[in-house]
mmCIF file of C-alpha atoms and ligand atoms in Angstrom:
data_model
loop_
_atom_site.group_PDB
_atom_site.id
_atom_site.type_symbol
_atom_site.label_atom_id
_atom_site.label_comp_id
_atom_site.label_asym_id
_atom_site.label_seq_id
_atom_site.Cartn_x
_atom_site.Cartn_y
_atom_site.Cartn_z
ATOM 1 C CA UNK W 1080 -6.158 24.797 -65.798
ATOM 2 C CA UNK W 1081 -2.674 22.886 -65.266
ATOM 3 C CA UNK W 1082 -2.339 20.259 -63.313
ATOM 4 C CA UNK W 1083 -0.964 21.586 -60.439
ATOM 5 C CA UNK W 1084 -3.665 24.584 -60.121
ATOM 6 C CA UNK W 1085 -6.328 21.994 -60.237
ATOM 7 C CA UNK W 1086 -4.816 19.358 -57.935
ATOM 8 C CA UNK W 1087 -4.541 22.758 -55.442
ATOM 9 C CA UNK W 1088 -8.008 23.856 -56.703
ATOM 10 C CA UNK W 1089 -9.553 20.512 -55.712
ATOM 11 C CA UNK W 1090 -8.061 20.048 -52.491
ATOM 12 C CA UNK W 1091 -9.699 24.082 -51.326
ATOM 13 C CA UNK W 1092 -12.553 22.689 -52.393
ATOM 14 C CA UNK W 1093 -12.575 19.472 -50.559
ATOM 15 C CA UNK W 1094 -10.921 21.169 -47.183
ATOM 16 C CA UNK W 1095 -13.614 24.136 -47.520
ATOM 17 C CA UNK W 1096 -16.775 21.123 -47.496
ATOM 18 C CA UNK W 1097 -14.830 19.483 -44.634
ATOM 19 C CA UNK W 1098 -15.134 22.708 -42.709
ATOM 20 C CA UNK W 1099 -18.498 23.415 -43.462
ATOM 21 C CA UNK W 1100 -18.937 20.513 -41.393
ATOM 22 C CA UNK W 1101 -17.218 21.566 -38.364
ATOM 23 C CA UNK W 1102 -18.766 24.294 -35.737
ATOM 24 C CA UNK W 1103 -15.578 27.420 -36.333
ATOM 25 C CA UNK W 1104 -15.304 27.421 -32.536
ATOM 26 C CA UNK W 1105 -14.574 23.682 -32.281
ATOM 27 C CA UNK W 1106 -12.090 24.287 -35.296
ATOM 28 C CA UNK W 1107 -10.086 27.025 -33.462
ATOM 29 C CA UNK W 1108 -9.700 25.348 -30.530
ATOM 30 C CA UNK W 1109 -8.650 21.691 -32.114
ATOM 31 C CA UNK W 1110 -5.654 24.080 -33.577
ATOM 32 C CA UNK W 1111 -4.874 26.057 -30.769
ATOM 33 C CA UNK W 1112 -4.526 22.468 -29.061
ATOM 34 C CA UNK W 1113 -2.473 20.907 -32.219
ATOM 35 C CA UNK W 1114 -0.401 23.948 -32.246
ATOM 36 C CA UNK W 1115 0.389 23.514 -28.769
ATOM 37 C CA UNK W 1116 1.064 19.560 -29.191
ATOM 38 C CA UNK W 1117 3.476 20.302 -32.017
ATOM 39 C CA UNK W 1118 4.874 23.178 -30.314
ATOM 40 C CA UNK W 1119 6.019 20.084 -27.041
ATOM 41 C CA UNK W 1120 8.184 18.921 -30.147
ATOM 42 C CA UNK W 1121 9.557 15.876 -27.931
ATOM 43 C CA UNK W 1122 8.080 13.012 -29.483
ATOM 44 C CA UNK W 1123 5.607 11.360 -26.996
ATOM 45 C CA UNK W 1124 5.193 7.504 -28.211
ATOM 46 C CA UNK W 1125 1.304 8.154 -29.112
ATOM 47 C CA UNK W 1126 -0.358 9.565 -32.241
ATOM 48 C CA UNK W 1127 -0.910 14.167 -31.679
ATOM 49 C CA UNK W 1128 -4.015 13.465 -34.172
ATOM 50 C CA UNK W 1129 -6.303 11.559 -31.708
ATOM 51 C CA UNK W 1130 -9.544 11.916 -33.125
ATOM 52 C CA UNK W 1131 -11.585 13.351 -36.489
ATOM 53 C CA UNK W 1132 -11.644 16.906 -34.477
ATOM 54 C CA UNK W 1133 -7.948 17.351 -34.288
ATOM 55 C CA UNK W 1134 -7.848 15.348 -38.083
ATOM 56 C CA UNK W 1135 -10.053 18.033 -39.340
ATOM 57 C CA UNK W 1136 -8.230 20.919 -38.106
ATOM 58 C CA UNK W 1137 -5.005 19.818 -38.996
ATOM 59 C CA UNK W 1138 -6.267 19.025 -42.672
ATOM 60 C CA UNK W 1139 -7.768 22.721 -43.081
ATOM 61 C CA UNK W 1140 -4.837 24.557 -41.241
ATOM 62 C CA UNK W 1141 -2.028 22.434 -42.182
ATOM 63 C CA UNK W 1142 -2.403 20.550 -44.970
ATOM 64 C CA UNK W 1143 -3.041 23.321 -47.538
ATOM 65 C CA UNK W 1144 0.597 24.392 -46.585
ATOM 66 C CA UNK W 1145 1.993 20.905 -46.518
ATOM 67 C CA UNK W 1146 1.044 19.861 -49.934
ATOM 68 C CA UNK W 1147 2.661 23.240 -51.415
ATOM 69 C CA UNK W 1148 5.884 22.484 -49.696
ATOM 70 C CA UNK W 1149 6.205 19.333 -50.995
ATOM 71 C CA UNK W 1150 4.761 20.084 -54.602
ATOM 72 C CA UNK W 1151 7.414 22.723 -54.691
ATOM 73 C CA UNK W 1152 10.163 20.281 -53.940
ATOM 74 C CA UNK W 1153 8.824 18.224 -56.552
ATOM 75 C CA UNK W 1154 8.709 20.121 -59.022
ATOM 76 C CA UNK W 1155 12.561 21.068 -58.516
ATOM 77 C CA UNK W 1156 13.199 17.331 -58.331
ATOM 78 C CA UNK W 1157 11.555 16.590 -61.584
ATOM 79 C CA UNK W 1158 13.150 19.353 -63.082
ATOM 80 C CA UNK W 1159 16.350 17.713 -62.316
ATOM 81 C CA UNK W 1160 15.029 14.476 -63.800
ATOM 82 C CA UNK W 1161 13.000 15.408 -66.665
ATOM 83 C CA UNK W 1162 11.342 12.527 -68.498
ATOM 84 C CA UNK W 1163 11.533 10.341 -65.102
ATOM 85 C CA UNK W 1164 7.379 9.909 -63.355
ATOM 86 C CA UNK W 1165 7.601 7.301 -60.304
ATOM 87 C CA UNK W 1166 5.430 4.472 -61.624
ATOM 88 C CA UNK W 1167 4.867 4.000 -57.779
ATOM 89 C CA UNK W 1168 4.281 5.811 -54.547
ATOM 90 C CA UNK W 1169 4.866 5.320 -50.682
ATOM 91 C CA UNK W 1170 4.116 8.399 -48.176
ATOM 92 C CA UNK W 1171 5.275 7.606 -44.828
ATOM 93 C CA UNK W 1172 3.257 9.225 -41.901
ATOM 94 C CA UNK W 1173 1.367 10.560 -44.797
ATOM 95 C CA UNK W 1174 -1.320 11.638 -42.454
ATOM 96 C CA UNK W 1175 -4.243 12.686 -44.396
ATOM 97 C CA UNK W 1176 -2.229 12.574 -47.939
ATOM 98 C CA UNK W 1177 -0.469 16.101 -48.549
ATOM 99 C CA UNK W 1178 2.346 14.521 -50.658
ATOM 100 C CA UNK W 1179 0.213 11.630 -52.565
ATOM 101 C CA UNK W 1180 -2.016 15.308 -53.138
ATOM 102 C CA UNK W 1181 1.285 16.950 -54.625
ATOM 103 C CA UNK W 1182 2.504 14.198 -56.815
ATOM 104 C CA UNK W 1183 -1.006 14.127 -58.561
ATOM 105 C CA UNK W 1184 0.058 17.947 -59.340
ATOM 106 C CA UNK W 1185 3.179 16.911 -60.642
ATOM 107 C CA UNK W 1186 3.378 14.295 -62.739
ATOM 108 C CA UNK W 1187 0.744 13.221 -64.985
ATOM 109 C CA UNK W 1188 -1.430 9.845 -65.164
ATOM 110 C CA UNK W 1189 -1.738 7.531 -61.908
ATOM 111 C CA UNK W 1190 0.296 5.328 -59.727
ATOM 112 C CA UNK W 1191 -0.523 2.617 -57.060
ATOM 113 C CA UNK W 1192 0.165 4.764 -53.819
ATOM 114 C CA UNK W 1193 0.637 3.580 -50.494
ATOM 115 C CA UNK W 1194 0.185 6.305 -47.593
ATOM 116 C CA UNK W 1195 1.393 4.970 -44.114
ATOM 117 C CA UNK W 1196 0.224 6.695 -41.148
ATOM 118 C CA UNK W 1197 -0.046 5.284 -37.293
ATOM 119 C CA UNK W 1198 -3.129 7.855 -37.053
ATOM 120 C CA UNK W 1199 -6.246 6.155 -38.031
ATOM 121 C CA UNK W 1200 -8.647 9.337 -37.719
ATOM 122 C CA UNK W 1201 -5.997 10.758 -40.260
ATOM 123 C CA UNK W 1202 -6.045 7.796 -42.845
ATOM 124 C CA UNK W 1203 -9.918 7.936 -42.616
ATOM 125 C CA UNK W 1204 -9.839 11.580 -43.441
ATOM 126 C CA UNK W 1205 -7.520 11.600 -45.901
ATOM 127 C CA UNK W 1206 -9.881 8.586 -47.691
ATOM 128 C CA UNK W 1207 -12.803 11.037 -47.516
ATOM 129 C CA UNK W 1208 -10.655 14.146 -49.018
ATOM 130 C CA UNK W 1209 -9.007 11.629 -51.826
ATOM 131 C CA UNK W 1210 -12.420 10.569 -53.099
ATOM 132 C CA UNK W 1211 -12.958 14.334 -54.228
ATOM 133 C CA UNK W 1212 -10.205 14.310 -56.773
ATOM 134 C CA UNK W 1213 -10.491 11.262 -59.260
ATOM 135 C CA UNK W 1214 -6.834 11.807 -60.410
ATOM 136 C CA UNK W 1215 -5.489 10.651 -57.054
ATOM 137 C CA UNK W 1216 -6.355 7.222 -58.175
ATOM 138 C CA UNK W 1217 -5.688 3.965 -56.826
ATOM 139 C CA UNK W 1218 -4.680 5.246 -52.517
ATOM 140 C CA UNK W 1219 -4.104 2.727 -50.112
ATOM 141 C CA UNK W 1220 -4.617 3.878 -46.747
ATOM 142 C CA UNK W 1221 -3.004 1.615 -44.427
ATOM 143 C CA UNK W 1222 -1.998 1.716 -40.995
ATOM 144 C CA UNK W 1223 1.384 1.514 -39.577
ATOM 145 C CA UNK W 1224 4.123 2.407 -37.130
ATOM 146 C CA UNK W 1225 7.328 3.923 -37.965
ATOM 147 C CA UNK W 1226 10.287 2.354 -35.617
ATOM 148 C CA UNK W 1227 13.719 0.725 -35.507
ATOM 149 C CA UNK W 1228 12.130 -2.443 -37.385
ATOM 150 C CA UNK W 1229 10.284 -0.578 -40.005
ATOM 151 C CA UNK W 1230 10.572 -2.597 -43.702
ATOM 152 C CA UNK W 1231 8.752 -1.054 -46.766
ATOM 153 C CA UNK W 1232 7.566 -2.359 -49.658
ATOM 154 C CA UNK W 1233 9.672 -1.312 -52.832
ATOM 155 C CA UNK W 1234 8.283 1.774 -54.871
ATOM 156 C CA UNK W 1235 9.492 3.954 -57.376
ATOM 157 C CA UNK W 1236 9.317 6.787 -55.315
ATOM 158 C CA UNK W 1237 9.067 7.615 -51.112
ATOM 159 C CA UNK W 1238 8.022 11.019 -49.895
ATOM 160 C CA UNK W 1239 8.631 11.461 -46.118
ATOM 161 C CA UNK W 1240 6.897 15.250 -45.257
ATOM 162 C CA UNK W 1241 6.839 16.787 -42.016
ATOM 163 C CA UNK W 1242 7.530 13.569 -40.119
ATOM 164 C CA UNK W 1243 11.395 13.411 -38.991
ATOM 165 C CA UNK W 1244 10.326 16.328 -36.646
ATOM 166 C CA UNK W 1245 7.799 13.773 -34.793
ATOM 167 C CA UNK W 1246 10.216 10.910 -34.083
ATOM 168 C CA UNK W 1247 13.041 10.423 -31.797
ATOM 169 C CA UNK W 1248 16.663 9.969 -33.524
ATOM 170 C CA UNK W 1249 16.631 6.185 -33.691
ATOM 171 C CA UNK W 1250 13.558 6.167 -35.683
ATOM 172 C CA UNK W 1251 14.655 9.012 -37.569
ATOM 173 C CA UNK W 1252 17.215 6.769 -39.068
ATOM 174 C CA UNK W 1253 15.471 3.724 -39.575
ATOM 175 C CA UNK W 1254 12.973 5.481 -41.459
ATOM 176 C CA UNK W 1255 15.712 7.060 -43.990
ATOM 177 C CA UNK W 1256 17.013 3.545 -43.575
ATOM 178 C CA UNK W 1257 14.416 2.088 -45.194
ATOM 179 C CA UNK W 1258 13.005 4.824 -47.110
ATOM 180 C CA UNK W 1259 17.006 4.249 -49.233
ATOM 181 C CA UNK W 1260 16.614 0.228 -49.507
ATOM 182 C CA UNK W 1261 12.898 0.567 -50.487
ATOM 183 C CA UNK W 1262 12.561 3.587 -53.382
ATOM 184 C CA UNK W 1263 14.728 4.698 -56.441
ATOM 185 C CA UNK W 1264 13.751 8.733 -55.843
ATOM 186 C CA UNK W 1265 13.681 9.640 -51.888
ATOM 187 C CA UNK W 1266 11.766 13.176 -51.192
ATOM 188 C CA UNK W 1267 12.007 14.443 -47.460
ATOM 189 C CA UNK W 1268 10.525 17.714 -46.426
ATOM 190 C CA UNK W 1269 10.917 19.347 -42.733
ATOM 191 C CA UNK W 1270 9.658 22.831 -41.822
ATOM 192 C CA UNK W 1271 12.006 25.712 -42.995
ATOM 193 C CA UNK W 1272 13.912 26.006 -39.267
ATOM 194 C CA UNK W 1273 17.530 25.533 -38.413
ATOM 195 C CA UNK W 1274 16.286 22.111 -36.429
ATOM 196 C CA UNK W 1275 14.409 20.874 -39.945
ATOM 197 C CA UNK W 1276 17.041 21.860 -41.946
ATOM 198 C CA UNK W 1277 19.786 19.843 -39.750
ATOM 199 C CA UNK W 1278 17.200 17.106 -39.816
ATOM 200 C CA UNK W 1279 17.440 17.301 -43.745
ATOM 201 C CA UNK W 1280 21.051 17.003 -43.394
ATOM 202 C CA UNK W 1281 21.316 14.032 -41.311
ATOM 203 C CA UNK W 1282 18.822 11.852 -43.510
ATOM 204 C CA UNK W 1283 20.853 13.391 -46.646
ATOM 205 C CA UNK W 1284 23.734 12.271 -45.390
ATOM 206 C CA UNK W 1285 22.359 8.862 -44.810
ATOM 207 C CA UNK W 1286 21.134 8.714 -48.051
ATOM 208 C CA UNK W 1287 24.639 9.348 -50.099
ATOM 209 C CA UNK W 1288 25.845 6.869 -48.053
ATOM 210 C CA UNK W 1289 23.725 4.513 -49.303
ATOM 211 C CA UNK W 1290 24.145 5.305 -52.832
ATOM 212 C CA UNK W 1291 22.195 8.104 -53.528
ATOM 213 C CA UNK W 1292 22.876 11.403 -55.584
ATOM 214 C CA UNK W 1293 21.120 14.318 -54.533
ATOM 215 C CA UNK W 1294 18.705 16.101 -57.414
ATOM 216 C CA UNK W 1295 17.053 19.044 -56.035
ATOM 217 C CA UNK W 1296 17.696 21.357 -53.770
ATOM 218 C CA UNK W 1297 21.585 21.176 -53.848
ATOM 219 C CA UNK W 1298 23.642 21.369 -57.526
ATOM 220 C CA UNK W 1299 25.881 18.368 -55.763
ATOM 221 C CA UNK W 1300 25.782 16.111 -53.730
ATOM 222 C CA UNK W 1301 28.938 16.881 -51.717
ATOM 223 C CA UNK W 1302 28.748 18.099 -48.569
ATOM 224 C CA UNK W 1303 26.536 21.251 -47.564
ATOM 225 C CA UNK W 1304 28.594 24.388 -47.515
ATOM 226 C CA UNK W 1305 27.135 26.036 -44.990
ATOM 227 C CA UNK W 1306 29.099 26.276 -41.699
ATOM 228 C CA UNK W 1307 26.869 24.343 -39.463
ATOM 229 C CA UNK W 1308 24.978 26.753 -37.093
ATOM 230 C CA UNK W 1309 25.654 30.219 -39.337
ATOM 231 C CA UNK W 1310 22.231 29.694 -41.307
ATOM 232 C CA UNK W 1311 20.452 26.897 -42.700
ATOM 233 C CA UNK W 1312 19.246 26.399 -46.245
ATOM 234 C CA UNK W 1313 15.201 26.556 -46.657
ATOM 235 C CA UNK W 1314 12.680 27.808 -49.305
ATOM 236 C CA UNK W 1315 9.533 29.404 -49.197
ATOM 237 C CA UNK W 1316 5.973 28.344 -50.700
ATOM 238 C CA UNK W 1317 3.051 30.913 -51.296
ATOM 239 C CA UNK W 1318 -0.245 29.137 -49.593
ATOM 240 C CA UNK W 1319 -3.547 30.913 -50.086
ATOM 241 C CA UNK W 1320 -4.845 31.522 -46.250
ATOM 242 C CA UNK W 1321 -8.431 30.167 -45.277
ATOM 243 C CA UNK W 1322 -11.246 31.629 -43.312
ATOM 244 C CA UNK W 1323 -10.138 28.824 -40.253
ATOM 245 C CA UNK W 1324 -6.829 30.501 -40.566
ATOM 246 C CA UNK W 1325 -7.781 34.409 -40.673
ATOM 247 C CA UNK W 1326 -10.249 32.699 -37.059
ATOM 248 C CA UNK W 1327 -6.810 31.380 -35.576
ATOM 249 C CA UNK W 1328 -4.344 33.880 -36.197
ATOM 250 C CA UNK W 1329 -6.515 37.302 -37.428
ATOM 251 C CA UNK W 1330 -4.604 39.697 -39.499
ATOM 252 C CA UNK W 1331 -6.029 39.869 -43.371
ATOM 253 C CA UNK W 1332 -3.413 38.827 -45.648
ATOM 254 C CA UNK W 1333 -5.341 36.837 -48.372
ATOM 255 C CA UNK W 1334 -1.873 34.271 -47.848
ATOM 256 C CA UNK W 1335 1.017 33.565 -46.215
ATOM 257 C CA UNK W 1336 4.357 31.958 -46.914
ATOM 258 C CA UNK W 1337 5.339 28.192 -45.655
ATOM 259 C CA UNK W 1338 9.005 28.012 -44.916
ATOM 260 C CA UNK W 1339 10.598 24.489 -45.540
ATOM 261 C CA UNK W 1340 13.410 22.799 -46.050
ATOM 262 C CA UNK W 1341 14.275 19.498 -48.311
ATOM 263 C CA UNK W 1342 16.307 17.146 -50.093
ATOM 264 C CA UNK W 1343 15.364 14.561 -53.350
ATOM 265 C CA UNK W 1344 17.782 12.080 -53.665
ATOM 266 C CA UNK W 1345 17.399 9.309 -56.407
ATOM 267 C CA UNK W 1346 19.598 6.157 -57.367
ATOM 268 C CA UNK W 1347 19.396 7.107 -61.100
ATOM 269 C CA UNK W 1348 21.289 9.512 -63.033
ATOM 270 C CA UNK W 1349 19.708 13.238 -63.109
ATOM 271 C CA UNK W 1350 20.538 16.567 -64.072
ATOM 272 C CA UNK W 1351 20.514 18.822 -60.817
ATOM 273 C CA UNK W 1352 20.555 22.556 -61.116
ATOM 274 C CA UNK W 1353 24.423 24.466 -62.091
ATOM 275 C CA UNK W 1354 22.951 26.946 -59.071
ATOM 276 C CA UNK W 1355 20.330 27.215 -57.001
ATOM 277 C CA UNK W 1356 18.594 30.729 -55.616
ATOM 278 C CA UNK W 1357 19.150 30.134 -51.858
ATOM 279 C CA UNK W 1358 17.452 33.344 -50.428
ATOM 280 C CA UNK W 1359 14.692 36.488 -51.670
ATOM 281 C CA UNK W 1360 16.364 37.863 -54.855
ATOM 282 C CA UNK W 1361 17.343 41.467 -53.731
ATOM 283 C CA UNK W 1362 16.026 43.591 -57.018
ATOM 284 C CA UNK W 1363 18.041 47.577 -56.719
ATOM 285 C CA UNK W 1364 18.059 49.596 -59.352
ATOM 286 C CA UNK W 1365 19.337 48.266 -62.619
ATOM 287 C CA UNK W 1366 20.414 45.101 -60.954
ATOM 288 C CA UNK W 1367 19.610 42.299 -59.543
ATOM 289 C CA UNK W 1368 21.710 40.574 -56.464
ATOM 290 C CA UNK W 1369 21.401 36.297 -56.128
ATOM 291 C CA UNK W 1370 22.623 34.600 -53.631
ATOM 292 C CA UNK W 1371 23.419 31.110 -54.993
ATOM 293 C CA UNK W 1372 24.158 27.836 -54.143
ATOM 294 C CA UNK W 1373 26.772 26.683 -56.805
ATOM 295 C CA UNK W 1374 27.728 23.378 -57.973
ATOM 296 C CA UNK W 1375 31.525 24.021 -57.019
ATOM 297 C CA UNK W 1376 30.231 22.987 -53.403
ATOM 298 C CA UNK W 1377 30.280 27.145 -52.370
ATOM 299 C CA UNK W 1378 27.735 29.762 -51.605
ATOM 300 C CA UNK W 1379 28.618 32.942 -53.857
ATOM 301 C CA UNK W 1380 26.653 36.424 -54.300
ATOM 302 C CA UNK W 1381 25.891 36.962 -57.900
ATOM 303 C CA UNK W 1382 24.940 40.789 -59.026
ATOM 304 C CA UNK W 1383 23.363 40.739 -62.581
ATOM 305 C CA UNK W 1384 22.899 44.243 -64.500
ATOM 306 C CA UNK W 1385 21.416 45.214 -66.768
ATOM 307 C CA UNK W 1386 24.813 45.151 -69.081
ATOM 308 C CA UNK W 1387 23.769 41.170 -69.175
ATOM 309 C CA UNK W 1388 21.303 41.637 -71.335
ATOM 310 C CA UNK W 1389 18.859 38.772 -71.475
ATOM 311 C CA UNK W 1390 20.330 37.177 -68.163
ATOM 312 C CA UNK W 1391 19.325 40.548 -66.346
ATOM 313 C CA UNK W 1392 15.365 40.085 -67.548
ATOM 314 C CA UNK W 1393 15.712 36.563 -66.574
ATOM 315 C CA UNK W 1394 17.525 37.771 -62.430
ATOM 316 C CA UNK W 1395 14.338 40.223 -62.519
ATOM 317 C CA UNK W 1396 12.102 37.071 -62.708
ATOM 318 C CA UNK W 1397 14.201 34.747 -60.904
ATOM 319 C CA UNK W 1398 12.938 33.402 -57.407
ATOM 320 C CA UNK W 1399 13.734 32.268 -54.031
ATOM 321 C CA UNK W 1400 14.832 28.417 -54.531
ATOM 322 C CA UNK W 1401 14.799 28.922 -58.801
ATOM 323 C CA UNK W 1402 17.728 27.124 -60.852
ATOM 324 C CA UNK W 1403 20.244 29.818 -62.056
ATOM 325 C CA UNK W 1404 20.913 29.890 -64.926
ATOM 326 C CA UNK W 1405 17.085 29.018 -65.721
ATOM 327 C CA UNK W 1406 16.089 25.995 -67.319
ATOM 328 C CA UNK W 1407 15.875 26.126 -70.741
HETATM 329 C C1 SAM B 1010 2.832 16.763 -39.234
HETATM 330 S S1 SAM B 1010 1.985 15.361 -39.791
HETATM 331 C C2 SAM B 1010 2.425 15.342 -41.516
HETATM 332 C C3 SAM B 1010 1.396 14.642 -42.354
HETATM 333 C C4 SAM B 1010 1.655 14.691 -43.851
HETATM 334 N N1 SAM B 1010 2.842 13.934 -44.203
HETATM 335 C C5 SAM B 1010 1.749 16.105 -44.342
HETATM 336 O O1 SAM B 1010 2.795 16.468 -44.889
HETATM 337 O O2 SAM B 1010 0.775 16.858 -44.201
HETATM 338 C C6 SAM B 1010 2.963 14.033 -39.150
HETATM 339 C C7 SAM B 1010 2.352 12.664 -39.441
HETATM 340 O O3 SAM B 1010 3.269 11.665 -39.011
HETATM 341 C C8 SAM B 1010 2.533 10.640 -38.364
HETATM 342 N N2 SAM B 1010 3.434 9.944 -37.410
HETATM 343 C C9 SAM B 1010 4.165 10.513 -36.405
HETATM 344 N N3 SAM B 1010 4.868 9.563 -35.749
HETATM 345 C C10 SAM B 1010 4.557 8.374 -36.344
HETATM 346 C C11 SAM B 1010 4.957 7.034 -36.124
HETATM 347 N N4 SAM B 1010 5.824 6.715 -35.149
HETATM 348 N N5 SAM B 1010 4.443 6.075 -36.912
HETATM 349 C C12 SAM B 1010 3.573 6.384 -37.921
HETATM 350 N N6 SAM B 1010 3.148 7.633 -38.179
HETATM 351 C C13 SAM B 1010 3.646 8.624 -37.412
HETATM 352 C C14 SAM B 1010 1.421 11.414 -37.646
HETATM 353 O O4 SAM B 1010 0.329 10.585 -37.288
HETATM 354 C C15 SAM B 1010 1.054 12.461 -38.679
HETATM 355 O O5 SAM B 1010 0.052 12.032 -39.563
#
């Protein structure tokens, strides 16, 4: 098994026990009441994950989803940097660990990582989860608050997932603040909306300005083509649905598909993709139609036949947030 399947492998396993745990009717309604909480969107000043209940729900119905986002931004980002593994990890409001989950199924070996979460109930979970999966390695699990005087200790790399959506705008930017003077690689992930994606902007932004290039999702790090308010640029991850999420939302789909958007911005030099797939590859007959994001700072429709050749076999396997051309 690769190391990705068995990072996503362990952590079913480990979110399955934690259910076992939990009476299903207690479950459902600790996500009903997170999903309404999240849903209020306004930050409120106080921790949504109160106690182990709500800690517990949001690690079987979230997380699962969470740490695919993220490991698929990662693993464009370290396709843009190939050779490069962060000898060093912070996770800011890494709740019960999703990212610190996904960069043990990206790059190899283990790191000192730091996850920073105001939410003790989530720390303490995210401790029990960790100890399931040896290759996590050395977690700390420390407490802390993210405002306008937040300082973090240096680290090769600083994910930031699903957060920016929980603060107010102040805090926003004292996070990407420090998130820049702190790392060398800076990952930030928001859900796949119009609101995430402008959220992605503004810390991207913030980030050039302090010196960073961008690596994955955009071929450049000029500024975003698209108009602001005609679409917004997001990807899609495939997340195998549990039984807590067939009890909270029915239907039978054995999965479902976790919109996001993102930006990985690092202070070294990388190799970001010449084009990136920026919607569902449209497959017709005998061709295939791309809509790219292209490193000449425009959004272009691409329609490959099957005159191409070997491109055309490669359009027919090409997905939704891919590098085009592929990677070699
Ligand atoms: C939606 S969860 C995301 C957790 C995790 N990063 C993930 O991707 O699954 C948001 C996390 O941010 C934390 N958080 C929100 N506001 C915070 C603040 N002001 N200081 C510290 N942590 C905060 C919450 O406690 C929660 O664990």
């Amino acid at each position: 098994m690769n190391l990705s399947a068995s990072a996503a492998e362990s952590l079913r396993t480990a979110l399955g026990d934690l259910l076992d745990g939990l009476p299903p009717k207690q479950a459902s309604q600790a996500v009903d009441r997170l999903i309404a909480s999240y849903r209020g969107a306004t930050p409120t000043g106080a921790p949504i994950l109160r106690d182990r209940a709500d800690v517990a729900a949001y690690a079987a119905y979230r997380m699962p989803a969470t740490f695919e986002a993220v490991r698929s931004a990662l693993e464009a980002f370290a396709d843009a940097a190939p050779g490069w593994t962060p000898d060093s990890h912070v996770d800011v409001g890494g709740g019960t660990g999703a990212a610190t989950w996904a960069v043990s199924a990206t790059w190899e070996g283990t790191r000192p990582v730091t996850v920073l979460d105001w939410a003790e109930p989530a720390l303490a979970l995210g401790r029990e989860i960790a100890a399931a999966h040896p290759p996590l390695g050395d977690v700390r699990w420390q407490r802390a608050r993210i405002n306008a005087s937040l300082a973090l200790e240096s680290a090769d790399l600083v994910t930031v997932s699903y957060v920016l959506n929980e603060l107010a705008a102040p805090d926003r930017a004292a996070l990407v603040d420090a998130a820049a003077s702190a790392a060398q690689a800076v990952v930030i992930v928001e859900p796949g909306t119009p609101d995430g994606y402008a959220r992605v902007i503004e810390a991207r932004d913030r980030l050039i300005a302090a010196g960073f290039r961008v690596a994955a999702p955009c071929p450049h790090s000029a500024a975003c083509p698209i108009v602001p308010g005609s679409d917004w640029c997001h990807f899609s991850a495939r997340v195998s649905r549990s039984s807590l999420h067939r009890q909270v939302k029915g239907g039978s789909l054995p999965y479902e598909d976790e919109k996001f958007s993102y930006v990985a911005a690092v202070r070294f030099p990388v190799s970001p993709a010449p084009s990136r797939v920026v919607r569902r590859p449209q497959i017709r007959k005998g061709q295939v139609l791309l809509d790219l994001c292209e490193a000449e700072e425009r959004l272009s429709r691409t329609t490959v036949t099957k005159r191409h050749g070997e491109l055309y076999k490669a359009a027919r396997d090409a997905d939704w947030g891919d590098a085009w051309p592929p990677l070699s």
